[in-house]
Amino acid sequence: MPANYELDVERGLVMIELAGVLTGADLEAFSERLRQDPAFDGTWPALVDASGLDPAGLSTDTIRARAAVPRKKPVRVAIVAPADAVFGLARMFQMMTEGRGNFIEVFRRRDEALAWLGSGRGGAQGD
């Protein structure tokens, strides 16, 4: 599957990896699988590593649909996107979600994303 996750209970962090060609259907199935995991805590911040993502399967409509998903409680989401095309899509997602709940930032490097998640800047966790 092109989307996988790990729940870091010690840090209270959802770590998501997106790789290969990912479609809207893949994202929906992944989200449902994550929500159904009894260990999942929807209030934890998330690190989304899209370093290996091939954006060929993602359309603007898919990104818009994912951005419109209602959030029960705001969480911090750091997206790692070193490649220009994926970075641009992640920034589009960030802009489309503004005012809808989550606090999203896009980074080129994983260490910067983790530092932001741990900093408390940008809302939700640590405020």
Coordinates of N, CA, C and O in Angstrom, one line a residue:
M1 N 0.8 -1.2 0.0 CA 0.0 0.0 0.0 C 0.9 1.2 0.0 O 1.9 1.3 0.7
P2 N 0.5 2.3 -0.8 CA 1.3 3.5 -0.9 C 1.3 4.4 0.4 O 2.0 5.4 0.4
A3 N 0.4 4.1 1.3 CA 0.3 4.9 2.5 C 0.4 4.0 3.8 O -0.4 3.0 3.9
N4 N 1.3 4.3 4.7 CA 1.4 3.5 5.9 C 1.6 4.5 7.1 O 1.9 5.6 6.9
Y5 N 1.4 3.9 8.2 CA 1.5 4.7 9.4 C 2.1 3.9 10.6 O 2.1 2.7 10.6
E6 N 2.7 4.7 11.5 CA 3.2 4.1 12.8 C 2.7 5.1 13.9 O 2.7 6.3 13.7
L7 N 2.2 4.5 15.0 CA 1.8 5.3 16.1 C 2.9 5.3 17.1 O 3.2 4.2 17.7
D8 N 3.5 6.4 17.4 CA 4.5 6.6 18.3 C 3.9 7.0 19.7 O 3.7 8.2 19.9
V9 N 3.6 6.0 20.5 CA 2.8 6.2 21.7 C 3.7 7.0 22.7 O 3.2 7.9 23.4
E10 N 5.0 6.7 22.7 CA 5.9 7.4 23.6 C 5.9 8.9 23.4 O 5.9 9.7 24.3
R11 N 5.9 9.4 22.1 CA 5.9 10.8 21.8 C 4.5 11.3 21.5 O 4.3 12.5 21.4
G12 N 3.5 10.5 21.5 CA 2.2 10.9 21.1 C 2.1 11.5 19.7 O 1.7 12.6 19.5
L13 N 2.6 10.7 18.8 CA 2.8 11.2 17.4 C 2.3 10.2 16.4 O 2.7 9.0 16.5
V14 N 1.6 10.6 15.4 CA 1.2 9.8 14.3 C 2.2 10.0 13.2 O 2.4 11.2 12.7
M15 N 2.9 9.0 12.7 CA 3.9 9.1 11.7 C 3.4 8.4 10.4 O 3.2 7.2 10.4
I16 N 3.2 9.2 9.4 CA 2.6 8.7 8.1 C 3.6 8.7 7.0 O 4.4 9.7 6.9
E17 N 3.7 7.7 6.2 CA 4.6 7.7 5.1 C 3.8 7.5 3.8 O 3.0 6.5 3.7
L18 N 3.9 8.4 2.9 CA 3.3 8.3 1.6 C 4.3 8.0 0.5 O 5.3 8.8 0.4
A19 N 4.2 7.0 -0.3 CA 5.2 6.6 -1.3 C 4.5 6.1 -2.5 O 3.4 5.5 -2.5
G20 N 5.2 6.3 -3.6 CA 4.7 5.8 -4.9 C 3.5 6.6 -5.4 O 3.3 7.7 -5.0
V21 N 2.8 6.1 -6.3 CA 1.6 6.7 -6.9 C 0.4 6.5 -5.9 O 0.1 5.4 -5.6
L22 N -0.2 7.6 -5.5 CA -1.3 7.5 -4.5 C -2.5 8.2 -5.1 O -2.4 9.3 -5.6
T23 N -3.6 7.5 -5.0 CA -4.9 8.1 -5.6 C -5.8 8.6 -4.4 O -5.6 8.3 -3.3
G24 N -6.9 9.2 -4.8 CA -7.9 9.6 -3.8 C -8.5 8.4 -3.1 O -8.7 8.5 -1.9
A25 N -8.7 7.4 -3.9 CA -9.2 6.1 -3.2 C -8.2 5.6 -2.2 O -8.6 5.1 -1.2
D26 N -7.0 5.6 -2.6 CA -5.9 5.1 -1.6 C -6.0 6.0 -0.3 O -5.9 5.4 0.8
L27 N -6.1 7.3 -0.5 CA -6.1 8.2 0.7 C -7.3 7.9 1.5 O -7.2 7.9 2.8
E28 N -8.5 7.7 0.9 CA -9.7 7.4 1.7 C -9.6 6.1 2.4 O -9.9 6.0 3.6
A29 N -9.1 5.0 1.8 CA -8.9 3.7 2.4 C -7.9 3.8 3.6 O -8.1 3.3 4.6
F30 N -6.8 4.6 3.3 CA -5.8 4.8 4.4 C -6.4 5.5 5.6 O -6.2 5.1 6.7
S31 N -7.1 6.6 5.3 CA -7.7 7.3 6.4 C -8.7 6.5 7.2 O -8.7 6.5 8.5
E32 N -9.5 5.7 6.6 CA -10.4 4.8 7.3 C -9.7 3.7 8.1 O -10.0 3.5 9.3
R33 N -8.6 3.2 7.6 CA -7.8 2.2 8.3 C -7.2 2.8 9.5 O -7.2 2.2 10.6
L34 N -6.7 4.0 9.4 CA -6.1 4.7 10.6 C -7.2 5.0 11.6 O -7.0 4.8 12.8
R35 N -8.3 5.5 11.2 CA -9.4 5.8 12.2 C -9.9 4.6 12.9 O -10.3 4.7 14.0
Q36 N -9.8 3.5 12.3 CA -10.3 2.2 12.9 C -9.3 1.6 13.8 O -9.7 0.7 14.5
D37 N -8.1 2.0 13.8 CA -7.1 1.5 14.7 C -7.4 1.9 16.1 O -7.4 3.1 16.4
P38 N -7.6 0.9 17.0 CA -8.0 1.3 18.4 C -6.9 2.1 19.1 O -7.2 2.7 20.1
A39 N -5.7 2.0 18.7 CA -4.6 2.7 19.3 C -4.5 4.2 18.8 O -3.7 5.0 19.4
F40 N -5.2 4.5 17.8 CA -5.1 5.8 17.2 C -5.8 6.9 18.1 O -6.9 6.7 18.5
D41 N -5.1 8.0 18.3 CA -5.6 9.1 19.0 C -5.6 10.3 18.1 O -4.6 10.8 17.7
G42 N -6.8 10.7 17.7 CA -7.0 11.8 16.8 C -6.5 13.2 17.3 O -6.6 14.1 16.5
T43 N -6.1 13.2 18.5 CA -5.6 14.5 19.0 C -4.1 14.7 18.9 O -3.5 15.7 19.2
W44 N -3.4 13.6 18.5 CA -2.0 13.6 18.4 C -1.6 14.3 17.1 O -2.2 14.3 16.1
P45 N -0.4 15.1 17.2 CA 0.1 15.7 15.9 C 0.6 14.6 15.0 O 0.8 13.5 15.4
A46 N 0.7 15.0 13.7 CA 1.1 14.0 12.7 C 2.3 14.5 11.9 O 2.3 15.7 11.5
L47 N 3.2 13.6 11.6 CA 4.3 13.9 10.7 C 3.9 13.1 9.4 O 3.8 11.8 9.4
V48 N 3.7 13.8 8.3 CA 3.4 13.1 7.0 C 4.7 13.2 6.1 O 5.0 14.3 5.7
D49 N 5.3 12.1 5.9 CA 6.5 12.1 5.1 C 6.2 11.7 3.7 O 5.9 10.5 3.4
A50 N 6.2 12.7 2.8 CA 5.8 12.5 1.4 C 7.1 12.5 0.5 O 7.0 12.7 -0.7
S51 N 8.2 12.1 1.1 CA 9.5 12.1 0.4 C 9.5 11.2 -0.8 O 10.1 11.4 -1.8
G52 N 8.8 10.1 -0.7 CA 8.8 9.1 -1.7 C 7.5 9.1 -2.6 O 7.2 8.2 -3.4
L53 N 6.7 10.2 -2.4 CA 5.4 10.3 -3.1 C 5.6 10.7 -4.6 O 6.4 11.6 -4.9
D54 N 4.9 10.0 -5.5 CA 4.9 10.3 -6.9 C 3.5 11.0 -7.0 O 2.5 10.4 -6.9
P55 N 3.5 12.3 -7.4 CA 2.2 13.0 -7.4 C 1.3 12.7 -8.6 O 0.2 13.3 -8.7
A56 N 1.7 11.8 -9.4 CA 0.9 11.5 -10.7 C -0.5 11.1 -10.4 O -1.4 11.4 -11.2
G57 N -0.8 10.5 -9.3 CA -2.2 10.0 -9.0 C -3.0 11.0 -8.3 O -4.2 10.8 -8.0
L58 N -2.5 12.2 -7.9 CA -3.2 13.2 -7.1 C -3.7 14.3 -8.0 O -2.9 15.0 -8.7
S59 N -5.0 14.6 -8.0 CA -5.5 15.7 -8.7 C -5.9 16.9 -7.8 O -5.9 16.7 -6.6
T60 N -6.1 18.0 -8.3 CA -6.5 19.2 -7.5 C -7.8 18.8 -6.8 O -8.0 19.2 -5.7
D61 N -8.7 18.1 -7.5 CA -10.0 17.7 -6.9 C -9.8 16.8 -5.7 O -10.5 16.9 -4.7
T62 N -8.8 15.9 -5.8 CA -8.5 15.0 -4.7 C -8.0 15.8 -3.5 O -8.5 15.6 -2.4
I63 N -7.1 16.7 -3.8 CA -6.6 17.6 -2.7 C -7.7 18.4 -2.1 O -7.8 18.5 -0.8
R64 N -8.5 19.0 -2.9 CA -9.6 19.8 -2.4 C -10.6 19.0 -1.5 O -11.0 19.4 -0.5
A65 N -10.9 17.7 -2.0 CA -11.8 16.9 -1.2 C -11.2 16.5 0.2 O -11.8 16.5 1.2
R66 N -9.8 16.2 0.2 CA -9.2 15.9 1.5 C -9.1 17.1 2.4 O -9.3 17.0 3.6
A67 N -9.0 18.3 1.8 CA -8.9 19.5 2.6 C -10.3 19.8 3.2 O -10.4 20.4 4.3
A68 N -11.4 19.4 2.6 CA -12.7 19.6 3.1 C -13.2 18.7 4.1 O -14.3 18.9 4.7
V69 N -12.4 17.6 4.4 CA -12.8 16.7 5.4 C -12.9 17.4 6.8 O -11.9 18.0 7.2
P70 N -14.1 17.3 7.5 CA -14.2 18.0 8.7 C -13.3 17.4 9.8 O -13.1 16.2 9.9
R71 N -12.8 18.3 10.7 CA -11.9 17.9 11.7 C -12.7 18.1 13.1 O -13.3 19.1 13.3
K72 N -12.6 17.0 13.9 CA -13.2 17.1 15.2 C -12.5 18.1 16.2 O -13.1 18.8 16.9
K73 N -11.2 18.0 16.1 CA -10.4 18.8 17.0 C -9.1 19.2 16.2 O -8.5 18.3 15.6
P74 N -8.7 20.4 16.3 CA -7.4 20.8 15.6 C -6.2 20.1 16.0 O -6.0 19.9 17.2
V75 N -5.4 19.6 15.1 CA -4.1 19.0 15.4 C -3.1 19.6 14.5 O -3.4 20.3 13.5
R76 N -1.8 19.5 14.9 CA -0.7 19.9 14.1 C -0.3 18.9 13.2 O -0.1 17.7 13.5
V77 N 0.0 19.3 11.9 CA 0.4 18.3 10.9 C 1.6 18.9 10.1 O 1.5 20.0 9.6
A78 N 2.7 18.2 10.2 CA 3.9 18.7 9.4 C 4.1 17.7 8.3 O 4.1 16.5 8.4
I79 N 4.1 18.3 7.1 CA 4.3 17.5 5.8 C 5.7 17.7 5.3 O 6.2 18.9 5.2
V80 N 6.4 16.6 5.1 CA 7.8 16.6 4.6 C 7.7 16.3 3.1 O 7.2 15.3 2.7
A81 N 8.1 17.3 2.3 CA 8.0 17.2 0.8 C 9.2 17.8 0.1 O 9.2 19.0 -0.3
P82 N 10.3 17.1 0.0 CA 11.5 17.6 -0.6 C 11.3 17.9 -2.1 O 12.0 18.9 -2.6
A83 N 10.6 17.2 -2.9 CA 10.4 17.4 -4.3 C 9.5 18.5 -4.6 O 8.5 18.7 -3.9
D84 N 9.9 19.3 -5.6 CA 9.1 20.6 -5.9 C 7.6 20.3 -6.2 O 6.8 21.0 -5.7
A85 N 7.3 19.3 -7.0 CA 5.9 19.0 -7.3 C 5.1 18.7 -6.1 O 4.0 19.1 -5.9
V86 N 5.7 17.8 -5.3 CA 4.9 17.4 -4.1 C 4.9 18.5 -3.1 O 3.8 18.7 -2.4
F87 N 5.9 19.3 -3.0 CA 5.9 20.5 -2.1 C 4.8 21.4 -2.5 O 4.0 21.9 -1.7
G88 N 4.6 21.7 -3.8 CA 3.6 22.5 -4.3 C 2.2 22.0 -4.0 O 1.3 22.7 -3.6
L89 N 2.0 20.7 -4.2 CA 0.7 20.1 -3.8 C 0.4 20.2 -2.3 O -0.7 20.5 -1.9
A90 N 1.4 20.0 -1.5 CA 1.3 20.1 -0.1 C 0.9 21.5 0.4 O 0.1 21.7 1.2
R91 N 1.6 22.5 -0.3 CA 1.2 23.9 0.0 C -0.2 24.2 -0.4 O -0.9 25.0 0.3
M92 N -0.6 23.6 -1.5 CA -2.0 23.8 -2.0 C -3.0 23.3 -0.9 O -3.9 23.9 -0.5
F93 N -2.7 22.1 -0.4 CA -3.5 21.5 0.6 C -3.5 22.4 1.9 O -4.5 22.6 2.5
Q94 N -2.3 22.9 2.2 CA -2.2 23.7 3.4 C -3.1 25.0 3.3 O -3.9 25.3 4.2
M95 N -3.1 25.6 2.1 CA -3.9 26.8 1.9 C -5.4 26.5 1.9 O -6.2 27.2 2.4
M96 N -5.7 25.3 1.3 CA -7.2 24.9 1.3 C -7.7 24.6 2.6 O -8.9 24.6 2.8
T97 N -6.9 24.2 3.6 CA -7.3 23.8 4.9 C -7.3 25.0 5.9 O -7.8 24.8 7.0
E98 N -6.8 26.1 5.5 CA -6.7 27.3 6.4 C -8.1 27.6 6.9 O -9.1 27.7 6.1
G99 N -8.3 27.8 8.2 CA -9.5 28.1 8.8 C -10.5 26.9 9.0 O -11.6 27.0 9.5
R100 N -10.0 25.7 8.7 CA -10.9 24.5 8.8 C -10.5 23.6 10.0 O -11.0 22.5 10.1
G101 N -9.5 24.0 10.8 CA -9.2 23.2 11.9 C -7.7 22.9 12.1 O -7.1 23.5 13.0
N102 N -7.1 22.0 11.3 CA -5.7 21.6 11.6 C -4.7 22.8 11.3 O -5.0 23.7 10.6
F103 N -3.6 22.7 12.0 CA -2.5 23.6 11.8 C -1.4 22.9 10.9 O -0.8 21.9 11.5
I104 N -1.3 23.2 9.7 CA -0.4 22.5 8.8 C 0.7 23.4 8.3 O 0.5 24.5 8.0
E105 N 1.9 22.8 8.3 CA 3.1 23.4 7.8 C 3.8 22.4 6.8 O 3.7 21.2 7.1
V106 N 4.4 22.9 5.8 CA 5.1 22.1 4.8 C 6.6 22.4 4.9 O 7.0 23.5 5.0
F107 N 7.4 21.3 4.9 CA 8.8 21.4 5.1 C 9.6 20.6 4.0 O 9.0 19.6 3.5
R108 N 10.8 21.0 3.7 CA 11.6 20.2 2.8 C 12.4 19.1 3.5 O 12.7 18.1 2.9
R109 N 12.6 19.3 4.8 CA 13.4 18.3 5.6 C 12.6 17.8 6.8 O 11.9 18.5 7.5
R110 N 12.8 16.5 7.1 CA 12.2 15.8 8.2 C 12.6 16.4 9.5 O 11.7 16.6 10.4
D111 N 13.9 16.8 9.7 CA 14.3 17.3 11.0 C 13.6 18.6 11.3 O 13.2 18.9 12.5
E112 N 13.4 19.5 10.3 CA 12.7 20.7 10.5 C 11.2 20.5 10.9 O 10.7 21.2 11.7
A113 N 10.6 19.5 10.2 CA 9.2 19.2 10.5 C 9.0 18.7 11.9 O 8.1 19.1 12.7
L114 N 9.9 17.8 12.4 CA 9.9 17.3 13.7 C 10.1 18.4 14.7 O 9.5 18.5 15.8
A115 N 11.0 19.3 14.4 CA 11.3 20.5 15.3 C 10.1 21.3 15.5 O 9.7 21.8 16.6
W116 N 9.4 21.6 14.4 CA 8.1 22.4 14.4 C 7.1 21.7 15.2 O 6.4 22.3 16.1
L117 N 6.9 20.4 15.0 CA 5.9 19.7 15.8 C 6.2 19.7 17.3 O 5.2 19.8 18.1
G118 N 7.4 19.7 17.7 CA 7.8 19.7 19.1 C 7.9 21.1 19.7 O 7.9 21.3 20.9
S119 N 7.7 22.2 18.8 CA 7.9 23.5 19.3 C 6.7 24.2 20.0 O 6.9 25.1 20.7
G120 N 5.5 23.7 19.6 CA 4.3 24.3 20.1 C 3.9 25.5 19.3 O 2.9 26.2 19.6
R121 N 4.7 25.9 18.3 CA 4.3 27.1 17.4 C 3.2 26.7 16.5 O 3.3 25.6 15.9
G122 N 2.3 27.5 16.2 CA 1.3 27.3 15.2 C 0.0 26.7 15.7 O -0.8 26.3 14.9
G123 N -0.2 26.6 17.0 CA -1.5 26.2 17.5 C -1.5 24.7 17.9 O -0.6 24.0 17.9
A124 N -2.7 24.4 18.4 CA -3.0 23.0 18.9 C -2.1 22.6 20.0 O -2.3 22.9 21.1
Q125 N -1.1 21.7 19.7 CA -0.3 21.1 20.7 C 0.7 22.2 21.3 O 1.3 23.0 20.6
G126 N 0.8 22.2 22.6 CA 1.7 23.0 23.3 C 1.3 24.5 23.5 O 2.1 25.2 24.1
D127 N 0.1 24.9 23.1 CA -0.3 26.3 23.3 C -0.9 26.5 24.7 O -1.4 25.6 25.3

